[in-house]
Tab-separated table of C-alpha atoms in Angstrom:
chain	number	residue	atom	x	y	z
V	19	MET	CA	40.165	-54.059	-5.501
V	20	ASP	CA	41.091	-58.423	-4.469
V	21	ARG	CA	40.984	-59.896	-1.042
V	22	GLU	CA	44.612	-59.853	-0.149
V	23	ASN	CA	44.948	-56.228	-0.556
V	24	ARG	CA	41.185	-55.352	0.723
V	25	SER	CA	43.386	-57.059	3.850
V	26	ARG	CA	46.065	-54.612	3.403
V	27	VAL	CA	44.004	-51.612	3.602
V	28	ILE	CA	41.605	-52.925	6.915
V	29	ILE	CA	45.549	-53.748	9.026
V	30	THR	CA	47.069	-50.351	7.568
V	31	ILE	CA	43.714	-48.610	9.475
V	32	ILE	CA	43.611	-50.430	11.914
V	33	ILE	CA	47.949	-50.669	13.211
V	34	ILE	CA	47.270	-46.692	12.504
V	35	ILE	CA	43.898	-45.731	14.716
V	36	LEU	CA	45.754	-47.867	17.042
V	37	LEU	CA	48.750	-45.884	17.026
V	38	VAL	CA	46.805	-42.603	17.314
V	39	ILE	CA	45.294	-44.641	20.693
V	40	LEU	CA	48.601	-45.225	22.310
V	41	GLY	CA	49.500	-41.176	21.272
V	42	ILE	CA	46.504	-39.519	23.629
V	43	LEU	CA	47.234	-42.233	25.741
V	44	GLY	CA	50.605	-41.237	26.515
V	45	ILE	CA	49.674	-37.229	26.111
V	46	ILE	CA	47.025	-38.623	28.591
V	47	ILE	CA	49.299	-40.023	30.993
V	48	PHE	CA	52.483	-37.835	30.113
V	49	ARG	CA	49.969	-34.699	31.648
V	50	PHE	CA	49.021	-36.811	34.329
V	51	PHE	CA	52.719	-36.889	36.093
V	52	ASN	CA	54.145	-33.643	34.760
V	53	SER	CA	51.248	-31.414	36.891
V	54	ALA	CA	52.141	-29.063	39.299
V	55	PRO	CA	55.778	-29.577	41.647
V	56	ASP	CA	55.470	-30.163	45.766
V	57	VAL	CA	55.583	-27.064	47.412
V	58	SER	CA	54.192	-28.132	50.388
V	59	GLY	CA	57.380	-27.706	52.643
V	60	TYR	CA	56.612	-23.580	52.045
V	61	LYS	CA	53.983	-23.767	53.764
V	62	SER	CA	53.919	-24.802	58.213
V	63	SER	CA	50.381	-25.883	59.039
V	64	ALA	CA	48.047	-23.512	57.455
V	65	SER	CA	45.046	-25.337	58.048
V	66	SER	CA	44.408	-24.023	61.702
V	67	GLN	CA	45.795	-20.765	60.196
V	68	THR	CA	43.008	-19.773	57.083
V	69	THR	CA	39.885	-21.722	58.715
V	70	ASP	CA	38.233	-17.850	60.061
V	71	THR	CA	35.567	-17.298	58.015
V	72	GLY	CA	34.936	-14.167	60.046
V	73	SER	CA	34.629	-11.155	57.492
V	74	SER	CA	34.317	-7.678	58.609
V	75	SER	CA	35.611	-4.877	55.941
V	76	GLY	CA	39.006	-3.141	56.978
V	77	LYS	CA	41.710	-3.700	58.624
V	78	GLY	CA	41.027	-7.208	61.441
V	79	LYS	CA	40.532	-4.998	64.675
V	80	SER	CA	42.102	-7.856	66.720
V	81	SER	CA	46.142	-10.078	67.665
V	82	SER	CA	47.654	-10.365	63.993
V	83	PRO	CA	47.336	-13.601	62.544
V	84	GLU	CA	50.415	-15.480	62.015
V	85	ASN	CA	51.720	-15.945	58.671
V	86	PRO	CA	51.620	-19.459	58.348
V	87	VAL	CA	53.709	-19.507	54.391
V	88	ASP	CA	57.482	-18.966	54.561
V	89	PHE	CA	57.785	-16.321	52.081
V	90	LYS	CA	61.222	-15.574	52.863
V	91	THR	CA	62.384	-19.061	51.067
V	92	LEU	CA	60.058	-19.034	48.559
V	93	GLN	CA	61.572	-16.312	47.253
V	94	LYS	CA	64.724	-17.012	47.074
V	95	THR	CA	63.642	-19.922	45.355
V	96	ASN	CA	61.993	-17.723	43.083
V	97	PRO	CA	61.849	-13.621	43.322
V	98	GLU	CA	58.652	-13.910	41.629
V	99	ILE	CA	56.689	-15.339	43.906
V	100	PHE	CA	54.442	-12.561	46.031
V	101	GLY	CA	51.102	-14.864	47.145
V	102	TRP	CA	49.753	-17.908	48.644
V	103	LEU	CA	45.603	-18.932	47.978
V	104	TYR	CA	44.247	-21.313	49.501
V	105	ILE	CA	41.092	-22.514	49.523
V	106	PRO	CA	40.001	-25.001	52.391
V	107	ASP	CA	38.473	-28.631	51.071
V	108	THR	CA	40.054	-28.294	47.808
V	109	GLY	CA	43.556	-29.222	46.277
V	110	ILE	CA	43.774	-25.350	46.195
V	111	ASP	CA	46.959	-25.038	48.428
V	112	TYR	CA	50.024	-22.731	46.259
V	113	PRO	CA	52.184	-19.547	45.553
V	114	LEU	CA	51.023	-17.389	43.103
V	115	LEU	CA	53.358	-16.146	40.129
V	116	GLN	CA	53.843	-13.304	37.470
V	117	SER	CA	56.235	-13.387	34.916
V	118	ARG	CA	58.848	-10.399	34.402
V	119	GLU	CA	59.571	-11.808	30.979
V	120	ARG	CA	56.540	-12.846	28.908
V	121	ASP	CA	52.050	-12.571	30.663
V	122	ASP	CA	52.281	-16.479	30.221
V	123	TYR	CA	55.493	-17.579	31.339
V	124	TYR	CA	54.144	-18.908	33.822
V	125	LEU	CA	51.725	-21.354	32.013
V	126	HIS	CA	53.736	-24.163	31.012
V	127	THR	CA	56.947	-23.125	34.027
V	128	ASP	CA	56.615	-24.027	37.837
V	129	ILE	CA	57.727	-21.959	40.266
V	130	TYR	CA	61.784	-23.277	39.925
V	131	GLY	CA	61.664	-22.601	36.454
V	132	GLU	CA	60.999	-25.641	35.232
V	133	TYR	CA	58.538	-27.150	32.164
V	134	SER	CA	56.183	-28.079	33.776
V	135	TYR	CA	52.689	-28.649	31.539
V	136	ALA	CA	51.102	-28.497	34.381
V	137	GLY	CA	52.258	-24.825	35.618
V	138	SER	CA	51.302	-22.694	38.151
V	139	LEU	CA	48.813	-20.301	39.499
V	140	TYR	CA	49.524	-16.968	37.923
V	141	THR	CA	48.915	-12.709	37.198
V	142	GLU	CA	49.475	-11.344	34.245
V	143	VAL	CA	51.550	-7.400	34.389
V	144	CYS	CA	48.198	-5.706	34.136
V	145	ASN	CA	47.883	-6.703	37.636
V	146	SER	CA	50.005	-5.214	40.352
V	147	THR	CA	51.084	-8.272	42.641
V	148	ASP	CA	49.688	-5.918	45.967
V	149	LEU	CA	46.075	-7.249	44.777
V	150	ASP	CA	45.136	-3.520	45.425
V	151	ASP	CA	43.260	-3.322	41.576
V	152	ARG	CA	39.752	-3.137	41.453
V	153	VAL	CA	39.478	-7.069	39.249
V	154	THR	CA	42.783	-9.300	40.181
V	155	LEU	CA	42.658	-11.454	37.386
V	156	ILE	CA	44.530	-14.940	38.445
V	157	TYR	CA	45.297	-17.985	36.318
V	158	GLY	CA	45.734	-21.984	36.593
V	159	HIS	CA	45.367	-24.611	34.671
V	160	ASN	CA	42.164	-27.617	34.896
V	161	MET	CA	44.787	-30.686	35.611
V	162	ILE	CA	43.164	-34.452	34.973
V	163	ASP	CA	44.811	-34.927	38.328
V	164	GLY	CA	42.272	-33.454	40.275
V	165	SER	CA	45.399	-30.609	40.323
V	166	MET	CA	45.892	-26.804	39.898
V	167	PHE	CA	42.423	-24.879	39.252
V	168	ALA	CA	41.586	-28.489	38.728
V	169	HIS	CA	38.648	-28.334	41.863
V	170	LEU	CA	37.235	-24.756	41.094
V	171	HIS	CA	34.919	-27.098	39.167
V	172	LYS	CA	33.750	-28.581	42.172
V	173	PHE	CA	31.883	-24.623	43.114
V	174	ARG	CA	28.959	-26.263	40.391
V	175	ASP	CA	27.290	-28.199	42.679
V	176	ALA	CA	25.076	-25.988	44.968
V	177	ASP	CA	25.562	-27.274	47.986
V	178	PHE	CA	29.756	-27.630	48.350
V	179	PHE	CA	29.474	-22.975	47.003
V	180	LYS	CA	26.964	-22.684	49.949
V	181	LYS	CA	29.505	-24.012	52.438
V	182	HIS	CA	32.107	-22.498	51.662
V	183	ALA	CA	32.261	-18.826	50.967
V	184	ASN	CA	35.200	-18.215	52.036
V	185	PHE	CA	39.172	-18.477	49.827
V	186	TYR	CA	41.619	-17.250	51.075
V	187	ILE	CA	45.512	-15.211	50.012
V	188	TYR	CA	48.543	-15.191	52.116
V	189	THR	CA	51.480	-12.127	51.136
V	190	PRO	CA	54.610	-11.582	52.694
V	191	ASP	CA	52.877	-9.529	55.349
V	192	ARG	CA	49.333	-9.166	54.686
V	193	LYS	CA	46.408	-12.020	55.049
V	194	LEU	CA	43.071	-11.251	52.831
V	195	THR	CA	40.142	-12.431	52.810
V	196	TYR	CA	38.353	-13.080	50.074
V	197	GLN	CA	34.299	-13.779	50.006
V	198	VAL	CA	32.544	-16.151	47.293
V	199	VAL	CA	30.210	-14.492	45.385
V	200	SER	CA	29.609	-16.607	42.726
V	201	ALA	CA	30.854	-19.521	40.067
V	202	TYR	CA	30.180	-19.795	36.089
V	203	GLU	CA	30.839	-20.634	32.836
V	204	TYR	CA	31.967	-18.443	30.473
V	205	ASP	CA	34.082	-17.455	27.182
V	206	ASN	CA	37.489	-16.634	26.072
V	207	ARG	CA	37.052	-13.485	26.191
V	208	HIS	CA	39.736	-11.242	28.507
V	209	ILE	CA	38.518	-9.911	31.322
V	210	MET	CA	40.727	-7.845	31.453
V	211	ASN	CA	41.272	-5.917	28.660
V	212	THR	CA	37.580	-5.617	27.431
V	213	ASN	CA	36.825	-3.970	30.018
V	214	ASN	CA	39.740	-1.590	29.308
V	215	HIS	CA	40.952	-2.201	33.234
V	216	PHE	CA	38.388	-1.331	35.198
V	217	SER	CA	39.811	2.253	34.232
V	218	GLU	CA	36.591	4.148	34.263
V	219	ASP	CA	33.238	2.871	37.297
V	220	SER	CA	30.778	2.480	34.535
V	221	VAL	CA	33.090	-0.582	33.742
V	222	PHE	CA	33.474	-1.891	37.331
V	223	GLU	CA	29.676	-1.338	38.546
V	224	GLU	CA	28.761	-3.463	35.391
V	225	TYR	CA	30.899	-5.743	35.832
V	226	LEU	CA	29.916	-5.919	39.590
V	227	GLU	CA	25.999	-6.740	38.521
V	228	PHE	CA	27.049	-8.631	36.536
V	229	ILE	CA	29.302	-11.186	39.090
V	230	GLN	CA	25.363	-11.429	40.903
V	231	ALA	CA	23.287	-12.998	37.945
V	232	PRO	CA	25.818	-14.129	35.579
V	233	ARG	CA	23.615	-14.526	32.478
V	234	SER	CA	25.266	-18.371	31.963
V	235	VAL	CA	24.960	-21.853	32.359
V	236	SER	CA	26.124	-23.900	35.599
V	237	VAL	CA	26.040	-20.454	37.524
V	238	ASN	CA	25.725	-20.454	41.928
V	239	VAL	CA	25.404	-16.907	43.529
V	240	ARG	CA	25.676	-16.555	47.317
V	241	ASP	CA	22.072	-15.517	48.393
V	242	LYS	CA	23.538	-12.921	50.473
V	243	LEU	CA	26.768	-11.002	51.019
V	244	ASP	CA	28.505	-9.283	53.645
V	245	HIS	CA	27.860	-5.848	51.604
V	246	LYS	CA	27.050	-4.488	49.402
V	247	LEU	CA	29.058	-4.641	45.889
V	248	SER	CA	30.066	-1.098	45.204
V	249	LYS	CA	33.361	0.614	43.391
V	250	LYS	CA	35.051	0.356	46.151
V	251	ASP	CA	35.571	-2.839	46.594
V	252	LYS	CA	38.462	-5.184	45.271
V	253	ILE	CA	37.925	-7.994	43.373
V	254	VAL	CA	39.766	-11.390	42.618
V	255	THR	CA	38.879	-13.281	40.122
V	256	LEU	CA	39.877	-17.084	39.733
V	257	SER	CA	39.875	-18.351	35.982
V	258	THR	CA	40.484	-21.759	34.872
V	259	CYS	CA	39.147	-24.065	31.419
V	260	LEU	CA	36.238	-25.666	31.063
V	261	ASP	CA	36.203	-29.623	30.357
V	262	SER	CA	35.696	-29.502	27.415
V	263	GLY	CA	38.594	-26.649	26.136
V	264	ASP	CA	35.485	-24.168	25.199
V	265	GLY	CA	35.782	-21.490	27.022
V	266	ARG	CA	36.206	-20.288	30.910
V	267	TYR	CA	35.131	-21.168	34.004
V	268	LEU	CA	35.285	-18.027	37.053
V	269	LEU	CA	34.822	-18.428	40.851
V	270	GLN	CA	34.439	-14.599	41.421
V	271	GLY	CA	35.475	-13.488	45.054
V	272	VAL	CA	35.385	-9.830	47.235
V	273	LEU	CA	37.918	-9.095	49.807
V	274	VAL	CA	36.185	-8.697	53.133
V	275	LYS	CA	39.495	-8.532	55.263
V	276	ASP	CA	42.458	-7.328	55.367
V	277	GLU	CA	44.711	-7.975	57.954
V	278	SER	CA	48.445	-7.455	59.204
V	279	THR	CA	50.525	-10.985	59.563
V	280	ARG	CA	52.733	-11.384	62.786
């Protein structure tokens, strides 16, 4: 190959590499700006309502807490919104949805029914929207701009994990307080399907043992829970992608307080 042809080949390769780089940058920019929609208008000053760290189980005996979420307006916007998840000191402060059309509908669809790479936080039809299943699995994207479930990864830090014991879910008439049990990396198995939806006591009890001592990497486990976990408990599992994209990062919480709201 003569010098002129060699130069043309090199230039062509360089152009191809530049085009690939520009394409990757374009995808990153698109994903960054096409993130979660602003839903803050549907929630009042929630910080004062959701910082309760009380953890007595069962129905709250004190006066009913105020519900800071405007579910009436939310459900006019989208009747498939059934709850609202709030985790203190993170950006996780979003509505929860479940599609009647297909399980992954909200993977890339916002609460307004529009395409969004960030999608929404959602559950599948294998879970009831009253959050009364033994295990409720909630999905959300690990967005590079920090939205959706990206901040679940904050629980990798042992100090942050220790200081943030609870997260909260509101429904139209309830405030549910969950104590964080553990946070860890997991594989891509579908938790509900591989455990037969936890219909058997023995399977559920094995799962409770596992989440208290996960055989995984980047594990944080709460040293002392408010009560010993049993088959009567209800677990919420928050699930997002690992930064590598190969596997999941899970945050496990057990219901410790169920209060009616006003």
